[in-house]
Amino acid sequence: MVKLKSNDDKEFEVEEAAVIQSEMIKNMIEDGCATSVIPLPNIDSKTLIKVIEYLNKHINMGKAAETGEEDDLKEFDEQFVNMGWEELFDVIMAANYLNIHELMELCCQSAADRLKNKSVRAVREMLKITNDLTEEEEQEIINDAPWAFEGPEIDDTVN
Amino acid sequence: MAKKRKSTSTNPTILSQDITIEIFSRLRVKSLMRFKCLSKFYNSLVSESYLVDMHQRHSMSNHLGEIKFFVLDVEGFYSTEVKKGGKVSRCNLDFRYDDLSYANGRFIVSFDLKTENFKTITLCNALRYQWRRDYKLVELKGKLAIQKRSSKSVKLWILGDPHREDWKSYTICFPPHLKNIITYKIFSCCDCYDVTNNSWYDVTKKRWKYLKISSFSVTDWIEENIYTYVKCLFPLKKIRNVS
C-alpha cells in the first residue's frame, strides 16, 4: 500500500498496483522515495478521492479488454466525467501533476466536448478569459472565417 | 470608434498553457477558428505549430486509442474504426471519389470547400510534365506531398511552404521483407499488402512500423488499400492563400 496526503492534510491508502498508473508516483517508488506518506501539495482531498476512484477502477485495464469488461469501463468513464466544470478542471490539473496519461486524455476530451459548440462569450466566461483584442482585431478574425461563427449548434449558455 | 484595450501576452485563463493546448488540440477546426476571438493569447495559440501538430494527431486517432481508417472498395470509401481490443467496426460514407487528386502536369489544382475557390500550386521542376497516374497526392503531417513508388523505395516530394512553393524530395527505402511486394499503392506512407498486416513509415521517428488488425470480420469487399483518416487538413488558411 502507498499512502498519499492531500493539501488539506487527509491521508489515503492506495494499492501500489493502482497508484503506479501515475508516472510521477511510479518514478518515486522506483527511486525509493515513497517509503512514508507522499504529500501532494497541489491536490485537495475532494479531487484526490475522485482520482483514486479512477485509479482503482482502471487497475486492471489490460485484463478488462480480454474479459469483456471493456464496456463496463467505458460506462464508468462516461459516468466519471459527468461532474461540474470546476471539478473537472481540478481533476485535469491533478492528472497533469500526477502524470496519469489515460485520465488526462479522458478529462481533456470531456472538457473539449463541453467547449466545442460554445460561443466566444460563453467560453470567455467558462475559462475566465479577459478579452484584450480591440474591436478591429476581433472583426478581422471574424472576417477571416465567418463560417466559424455561424451555425445552429453554437451555444451561448454557460454550464 | 473602437476602444483600445490593455494588451497582455500572458495566458489570462485559469488553466496552464500545457493543459489549454491539451484541451484545444481536441477541438474541431470550426471551434478553433472561432476561439481565436477569445483573446490575443488564444489568437496566437491557435496558429502555433505545436497545437497544429497535436491537433493532427488527435484528429487521426480518436481519444483512448481508437484508430480510424478509410478503406476503399469497388463501391467507394468506407470508414473503419479499430479499437483497443482489436475490434473493428465499419460505417459507410455517403460520398464517393474516383480519384483523390488530379494535376495537369504543371499545377496541382485544389478546391477549398469553405471559400469555394479553386487554387493552383506549381509543381517542382522534377515533376513538371511527368505527371502520371502512379504519382499520388498525400497529406503528411499537415503538409501536402506527392509520392511515387518504385519496387525498392518511395520517393516523396513535400511542399514546405505553399506560399513559396518550395518542394523538397526524400527517398524512403522499404525494409528487406517488403521489397518483393510491388503491386500495391502507398497512401500517406501507409503500405497495405494484406489488410490485416499493415506496415507504414513513421516520418517523425524515421522507421517502419507494423500493425496487425485482428478479428477483421469482413474481408471480401476490400479492394487493396487502407487509408489513414484525417478529419481535416490544418491549417486551412495556408493552402487557401496560394495564388
XYZ file of C-alpha atoms in Angstrom:
402
model
C 0.000 0.000 0.000
C 1.059 3.558 -0.716
C -0.045 6.496 1.430
C -0.990 9.787 -0.224
C -1.650 13.051 1.606
C -3.836 15.827 0.188
C -3.127 19.532 0.754
C -5.843 19.638 3.430
C -3.911 17.008 5.422
C -6.067 13.960 4.743
C -4.325 10.638 4.210
C -5.400 7.956 1.744
C -4.114 4.426 1.290
C -3.956 3.149 -2.272
C -2.777 -0.194 -3.633
C 0.574 0.072 -5.330
C -0.765 -1.604 -8.490
C -3.375 1.156 -8.768
C -1.208 4.105 -7.865
C 1.583 3.308 -10.332
C -0.737 4.384 -13.141
C 0.631 7.750 -12.071
C 4.010 8.078 -13.783
C 5.099 10.542 -11.147
C 4.398 8.205 -8.214
C 5.728 5.214 -10.135
C 9.041 7.039 -10.536
C 9.073 7.947 -6.844
C 8.519 4.310 -5.872
C 11.242 3.125 -8.247
C 13.642 5.688 -6.793
C 12.783 4.545 -3.271
C 11.227 7.894 -2.315
C 7.823 6.510 -1.377
C 8.621 4.797 1.895
C 6.396 7.019 4.031
C 3.473 9.301 3.154
C 3.642 11.085 -0.225
C 2.465 14.679 0.199
C 0.520 16.149 -2.741
C 0.536 19.911 -2.117
C -1.445 20.704 -5.293
C -4.395 18.384 -4.732
C -7.259 18.732 -2.277
C -8.968 15.714 -0.707
C -12.164 16.045 -2.763
C -10.176 15.824 -6.010
C -7.868 13.121 -4.694
C -10.874 10.927 -3.832
C -12.037 11.206 -7.471
C -8.572 10.375 -8.787
C -8.240 7.335 -6.503
C -11.708 6.160 -7.569
C -10.484 6.281 -11.172
C -7.184 4.527 -10.404
C -8.925 1.713 -8.541
C -11.417 1.143 -11.334
C -8.720 1.167 -14.013
C -6.300 -1.046 -12.095
C -6.772 -3.974 -14.452
C -7.124 -2.112 -17.729
C -5.322 -4.791 -19.710
C -7.417 -7.617 -18.276
C -10.672 -5.764 -18.926
C -10.135 -5.871 -22.660
C -9.725 -9.646 -22.568
C -12.613 -10.484 -20.286
C -15.166 -8.262 -21.982
C -15.375 -5.785 -19.118
C -14.353 -3.093 -21.543
C -17.921 -1.840 -21.855
C -18.141 -1.574 -18.062
C -15.052 0.568 -18.051
C -16.401 2.748 -20.835
C -19.596 3.241 -18.872
C -17.597 4.077 -15.753
C -15.564 6.649 -17.700
C -18.728 8.262 -19.044
C -20.155 8.500 -15.530
C -16.838 9.645 -14.121
C -16.552 12.772 -16.270
C -20.142 13.674 -15.502
C -19.069 16.320 -12.978
C -19.113 20.070 -12.583
C -16.917 22.273 -14.746
C -14.716 23.485 -11.862
C -14.428 19.948 -10.509
C -13.338 18.700 -13.937
C -10.571 21.318 -14.001
C -9.355 20.204 -10.592
C -9.158 16.604 -11.813
C -7.365 17.678 -15.015
C -4.791 19.597 -13.010
C -4.327 16.666 -10.634
C -3.994 14.205 -13.543
C -1.450 16.518 -15.157
C 0.535 16.850 -11.945
C 0.450 13.124 -11.163
C 1.055 12.340 -14.831
C -1.796 9.865 -15.330
C -1.984 9.690 -19.078
C -5.355 7.954 -19.563
C -7.140 10.132 -17.023
C -5.714 13.228 -18.682
C -6.978 12.024 -22.070
C -10.414 11.282 -20.696
C -10.884 14.599 -18.892
C -9.370 16.797 -21.624
C -11.658 15.158 -24.161
C -14.616 15.834 -21.896
C -13.555 19.479 -21.491
C -13.180 19.815 -25.278
C -16.612 18.245 -25.823
C -18.145 20.770 -23.471
C -16.402 23.699 -25.148
C -16.693 22.792 -28.808
C -20.110 24.306 -29.555
C -19.880 27.207 -27.138
C -19.978 30.814 -28.274
C -16.962 33.060 -27.771
C -18.755 34.883 -24.957
C -19.595 31.617 -23.156
C -16.016 30.288 -23.394
C -14.601 33.562 -22.077
C -16.802 33.166 -19.045
C -16.087 29.447 -18.602
C -12.310 29.888 -18.805
C -12.303 33.297 -17.087
C -10.612 34.944 -20.069
C -10.261 38.694 -20.270
C -10.614 39.836 -23.833
C -7.662 42.022 -24.809
C -8.398 42.216 -28.530
C -9.579 45.502 -29.993
C -12.875 45.519 -31.851
C -10.968 45.856 -35.139
C -8.800 42.844 -34.348
C -11.853 40.848 -33.356
C -13.682 41.805 -36.554
C -10.625 40.817 -38.594
C -10.645 37.323 -37.083
C -14.377 37.015 -37.770
C -13.951 38.237 -41.372
C -11.192 35.694 -41.846
C -13.511 32.769 -41.175
C -17.122 33.959 -40.852
C -18.353 30.353 -41.194
C -16.800 29.536 -37.819
C -19.171 31.985 -36.106
C -22.370 30.779 -37.745
C -24.447 27.686 -37.217
C -27.401 26.362 -35.250
C -25.135 24.375 -32.899
C -23.475 27.430 -31.363
C -24.500 27.614 -27.748
C -24.302 30.798 -25.702
C -25.075 29.227 -22.328
C -22.501 28.668 -19.597
C -22.570 25.338 -17.836
C -14.774 54.084 -32.674
C -13.344 51.018 -31.044
C -11.778 51.340 -27.649
C -8.199 50.175 -27.222
C -7.979 47.577 -24.515
C -4.941 46.852 -22.418
C -2.839 44.228 -24.136
C -1.045 41.387 -22.426
C 0.883 38.418 -23.742
C 0.456 36.190 -20.704
C -2.119 33.440 -20.527
C -5.033 35.047 -18.741
C -7.009 31.877 -18.024
C -7.307 29.640 -15.022
C -5.509 26.857 -16.866
C -1.827 26.485 -17.647
C -0.720 26.724 -21.256
C 0.097 22.993 -21.435
C -3.372 21.994 -20.297
C -5.010 24.562 -22.567
C -3.147 23.064 -25.519
C -4.180 19.553 -24.435
C -7.841 20.574 -24.457
C -7.779 22.823 -27.524
C -5.978 20.266 -29.664
C -9.095 18.116 -29.295
C -11.429 20.716 -30.752
C -12.515 20.731 -34.355
C -11.302 23.393 -36.755
C -14.557 25.328 -36.662
C -14.335 25.755 -32.885
C -10.645 26.682 -33.049
C -11.241 29.336 -35.694
C -13.995 30.804 -33.521
C -11.921 30.690 -30.326
C -9.170 32.775 -31.937
C -11.531 35.569 -30.949
C -11.207 34.825 -27.218
C -8.128 36.984 -26.649
C -4.687 37.811 -28.065
C -3.250 34.743 -26.345
C -5.759 32.376 -27.941
C -5.419 34.053 -31.319
C -1.707 33.239 -31.382
C -2.146 29.841 -29.685
C -4.425 28.540 -32.424
C -1.789 29.388 -35.029
C 1.074 27.761 -33.134
C 2.750 24.806 -34.758
C 2.728 22.681 -31.607
C -1.028 22.898 -31.315
C -1.425 22.223 -35.036
C 0.766 19.152 -34.677
C -1.214 17.822 -31.718
C -4.449 18.599 -33.472
C -3.316 16.450 -36.374
C -2.586 13.532 -34.113
C -5.887 13.798 -32.303
C -7.899 14.045 -35.473
C -6.155 10.940 -36.797
C -6.667 8.860 -33.700
C -9.791 9.392 -31.695
C -9.398 9.517 -27.956
C -8.449 6.437 -25.993
C -6.557 4.692 -28.706
C -9.190 4.251 -31.356
C -7.807 4.482 -34.858
C -9.845 5.376 -37.897
C -9.100 4.313 -41.427
C -10.575 4.936 -44.794
C -10.969 1.713 -46.677
C -11.580 1.702 -50.405
C -13.604 -0.946 -52.150
C -15.287 -1.041 -55.543
C -18.301 0.883 -54.276
C -16.423 3.796 -52.729
C -14.922 4.701 -49.383
C -15.761 3.260 -46.015
C -14.681 4.473 -42.643
C -13.377 1.807 -40.336
C -12.539 2.061 -36.669
C -10.027 -0.069 -34.854
C -10.476 -0.108 -31.108
C -8.126 -1.107 -28.351
C -9.111 -4.746 -28.174
C -8.624 -5.108 -31.914
C -12.351 -4.913 -32.645
C -13.227 -3.357 -35.952
C -16.394 -1.565 -36.821
C -17.375 -0.204 -40.174
C -19.627 2.564 -41.344
C -20.480 3.636 -44.857
C -19.815 7.121 -46.031
C -22.307 8.737 -48.314
C -19.802 10.043 -50.820
C -17.673 8.589 -53.483
C -14.459 9.621 -55.191
C -12.964 8.038 -58.245
C -9.627 9.650 -57.696
C -8.393 11.822 -54.868
C -6.291 14.107 -56.935
C -5.608 15.364 -60.373
C -2.935 17.521 -61.930
C -2.290 18.715 -65.454
C 1.471 18.317 -65.330
C 2.311 21.797 -64.128
C -0.030 22.602 -61.306
C -1.977 20.928 -58.594
C -5.485 22.266 -58.600
C -7.050 22.446 -55.190
C -10.599 23.285 -54.262
C -11.267 24.999 -50.976
C -14.581 23.801 -49.585
C -15.046 26.766 -47.293
C -14.420 29.596 -49.749
C -15.464 27.526 -52.781
C -12.474 28.781 -54.733
C -10.052 26.942 -56.962
C -6.337 27.498 -56.257
C -3.257 26.249 -58.006
C 0.097 25.141 -56.615
C 3.002 24.930 -59.053
C 4.842 21.614 -59.179
C 8.596 21.392 -58.725
C 10.804 21.097 -61.819
C 11.481 17.395 -61.326
C 7.772 16.645 -61.505
C 6.681 19.004 -64.230
C 5.325 17.442 -67.405
C 5.908 13.987 -65.969
C 2.707 13.561 -64.042
C 1.458 10.041 -64.190
C -1.323 8.087 -62.578
C 1.065 6.484 -60.114
C 2.017 9.841 -58.639
C -0.228 10.380 -55.678
C -1.068 13.439 -53.661
C -0.884 12.733 -49.951
C -1.139 14.643 -46.716
C 1.882 14.301 -44.468
C 1.820 15.909 -41.024
C -0.239 18.801 -42.309
C 1.825 19.247 -45.429
C 0.996 18.414 -48.981
C 3.222 15.812 -50.594
C 3.483 13.847 -53.806
C 4.656 10.281 -53.715
C 5.840 7.851 -56.300
C 6.517 4.240 -55.526
C 9.121 2.030 -57.113
C 9.940 -1.578 -56.239
C 12.505 -0.650 -53.608
C 11.514 2.730 -52.295
C 9.029 5.551 -52.112
C 10.023 8.925 -53.440
C 8.368 11.851 -51.714
C 8.195 15.488 -52.685
C 6.986 17.553 -49.784
C 5.636 21.068 -50.177
C 7.254 23.002 -47.350
C 5.719 26.416 -47.683
C 2.758 26.772 -50.055
C 3.469 30.483 -50.475
C 6.988 29.958 -51.769
C 6.140 26.641 -53.429
C 9.374 25.033 -52.252
C 9.307 21.288 -52.804
C 11.841 19.047 -51.086
C 12.439 15.476 -52.171
C 13.028 12.460 -49.947
C 13.547 8.773 -50.623
C 12.324 6.158 -48.170
C 13.613 2.626 -48.751
C 11.456 -0.384 -47.932
C 12.665 -2.810 -45.286
C 14.029 -6.049 -46.858
C 10.931 -8.212 -46.385
C 8.716 -5.708 -48.182
C 10.856 -5.399 -51.268
C 9.155 -8.246 -53.112
C 5.728 -6.742 -52.782
C 5.306 -4.365 -55.648
C 1.683 -4.490 -56.661
C 0.152 -2.159 -54.125
C -0.008 1.577 -53.851
C 1.001 3.625 -50.860
C -1.142 6.331 -49.409
C 0.071 8.641 -46.698
C 3.044 6.332 -46.389
C 0.727 3.567 -45.307
C 1.513 0.410 -47.204
C -1.038 -2.320 -47.250
C -0.303 -5.652 -48.840
C -2.715 -7.667 -46.766
C -5.467 -5.883 -44.977
C -4.752 -7.471 -41.625
C -0.983 -6.920 -41.743
C -0.002 -3.364 -42.408
C 3.227 -1.508 -42.442
C 3.725 2.177 -42.574
C 6.547 4.600 -42.300
C 6.717 6.900 -39.321
C 8.187 10.126 -40.679
C 8.933 11.519 -37.222
C 10.844 8.533 -35.903
C 12.182 7.608 -39.346
C 11.364 3.954 -39.131
C 8.889 1.384 -40.372
C 6.104 0.228 -38.119
C 3.736 -2.686 -38.287
C 0.131 -3.064 -37.334
C -1.788 -6.310 -37.199
C -5.549 -5.986 -37.226
C -7.182 -8.969 -35.608
C -10.815 -10.084 -35.854
C -11.441 -8.223 -39.063
C -14.914 -9.515 -39.811
C -15.314 -8.599 -43.479
C -12.583 -9.290 -45.962
C -14.176 -9.890 -49.344
C -15.208 -6.302 -50.035
C -11.802 -4.800 -49.523
C -10.014 -3.996 -52.708
C -6.476 -3.205 -51.731
C -5.858 -0.082 -49.739
C -6.070 1.263 -46.248
C -6.023 4.991 -45.845
C -5.237 6.918 -42.764
C -8.194 9.063 -41.897
C -7.769 12.753 -41.213
C -10.788 14.774 -40.217
C -9.300 17.972 -41.540
C -6.268 19.435 -43.137
C -4.981 22.123 -40.855
C -4.266 24.969 -41.171
C -6.743 25.638 -43.940
C -5.623 29.210 -44.380
C -2.164 28.414 -45.691
C -3.480 26.488 -48.674
C -6.215 28.984 -49.329
C -3.797 31.859 -49.791
C -1.771 30.243 -52.559
C -2.254 32.075 -55.818
